[in-house]
Amino acid sequence: MYLAEPIPLTPEILKRNGFILTEVGDNGIATPRKNINRYEKHECKTKWRDIIMWYDRITKKWCLHGINNIQLNYIHELQLALRLCRIEKEIKL
């Protein structure tokens, strides 16, 4: 029996789908040195709303802005999260 492996979510796939890396941060004066430049912010502008994805460079996890306690690792998880938010965007490989 053949089972398909899930496709990992990567910055390259997001870029091909209209996302742009807009910020690398967490560089406040109170930020511990080990957390400097910890987060990446990727944005995609759509006709009705903007989609923001955050990437944590330490935990290597993605999250969709607004539902930060749900970690995303794979393309199908992102597609489901977008649908739950009523965002109709097909993710192309």
XYZ file of C-alpha atoms in Angstrom:
93
model
C 0.000 0.000 0.000
C 1.352 3.403 -1.000
C 0.903 6.318 1.386
C 1.742 9.829 0.247
C 4.152 11.764 2.402
C 2.997 15.244 3.483
C 4.769 18.156 1.799
C 6.660 20.394 4.247
C 5.842 24.081 4.321
C 8.881 26.086 3.143
C 9.671 29.738 2.399
C 10.195 28.788 -1.255
C 6.658 27.376 -1.564
C 5.217 30.469 0.122
C 7.177 32.719 -2.258
C 5.793 30.842 -5.296
C 2.313 31.516 -3.897
C 2.692 35.280 -3.540
C 4.151 35.546 -0.027
C 6.966 38.031 0.560
C 9.380 38.025 3.487
C 8.680 41.455 4.969
C 10.409 41.362 8.319
C 12.898 39.468 10.464
C 12.688 40.436 14.056
C 12.242 40.251 17.780
C 15.128 42.648 18.223
C 13.895 44.788 21.102
C 16.251 45.987 23.802
C 14.759 43.451 26.244
C 15.154 40.530 23.812
C 17.687 37.941 25.026
C 20.642 37.502 22.632
C 19.614 33.919 21.805
C 16.259 35.228 20.466
C 17.597 38.027 18.235
C 16.147 37.657 14.700
C 14.018 34.738 15.871
C 10.898 35.405 13.780
C 10.236 35.809 10.081
C 7.097 37.544 8.844
C 5.789 36.485 5.421
C 2.867 38.434 3.884
C 0.547 37.766 0.952
C -1.805 40.491 -0.257
C -5.123 39.274 -1.661
C -8.104 41.170 -3.040
C -10.039 41.106 0.243
C -7.451 40.609 2.987
C -3.797 40.121 3.741
C -2.457 36.782 4.927
C 0.439 36.831 7.388
C 2.522 33.790 8.228
C 5.071 33.727 11.049
C 8.067 31.412 11.141
C 9.923 30.724 14.389
C 13.555 30.028 13.531
C 14.180 28.297 16.886
C 11.249 25.851 16.942
C 11.120 25.652 13.097
C 7.318 26.021 13.202
C 4.943 28.131 11.132
C 1.728 29.776 12.279
C -0.995 31.789 10.600
C -1.420 35.275 12.100
C -4.424 35.301 14.405
C -4.263 31.605 15.275
C -0.768 31.533 16.762
C -1.302 28.526 19.000
C -1.792 26.235 15.983
C 1.534 25.214 14.509
C 1.704 24.401 10.817
C 4.316 22.127 9.304
C 2.812 20.962 6.022
C 1.032 22.402 2.965
C -2.229 20.565 3.673
C -2.335 22.033 7.197
C -1.985 25.550 5.772
C -4.742 24.886 3.232
C -7.081 23.680 5.999
C -6.242 26.662 8.231
C -6.943 29.103 5.384
C -10.287 27.429 4.673
C -11.238 27.627 8.354
C -10.523 31.367 8.156
C -12.718 31.569 5.023
C -9.751 32.488 2.842
C -10.055 30.906 -0.581
C -6.459 30.542 -1.720
C -5.132 27.496 -3.471
C -1.547 26.681 -2.555
C 0.434 25.697 -5.638
C 3.535 23.563 -5.509
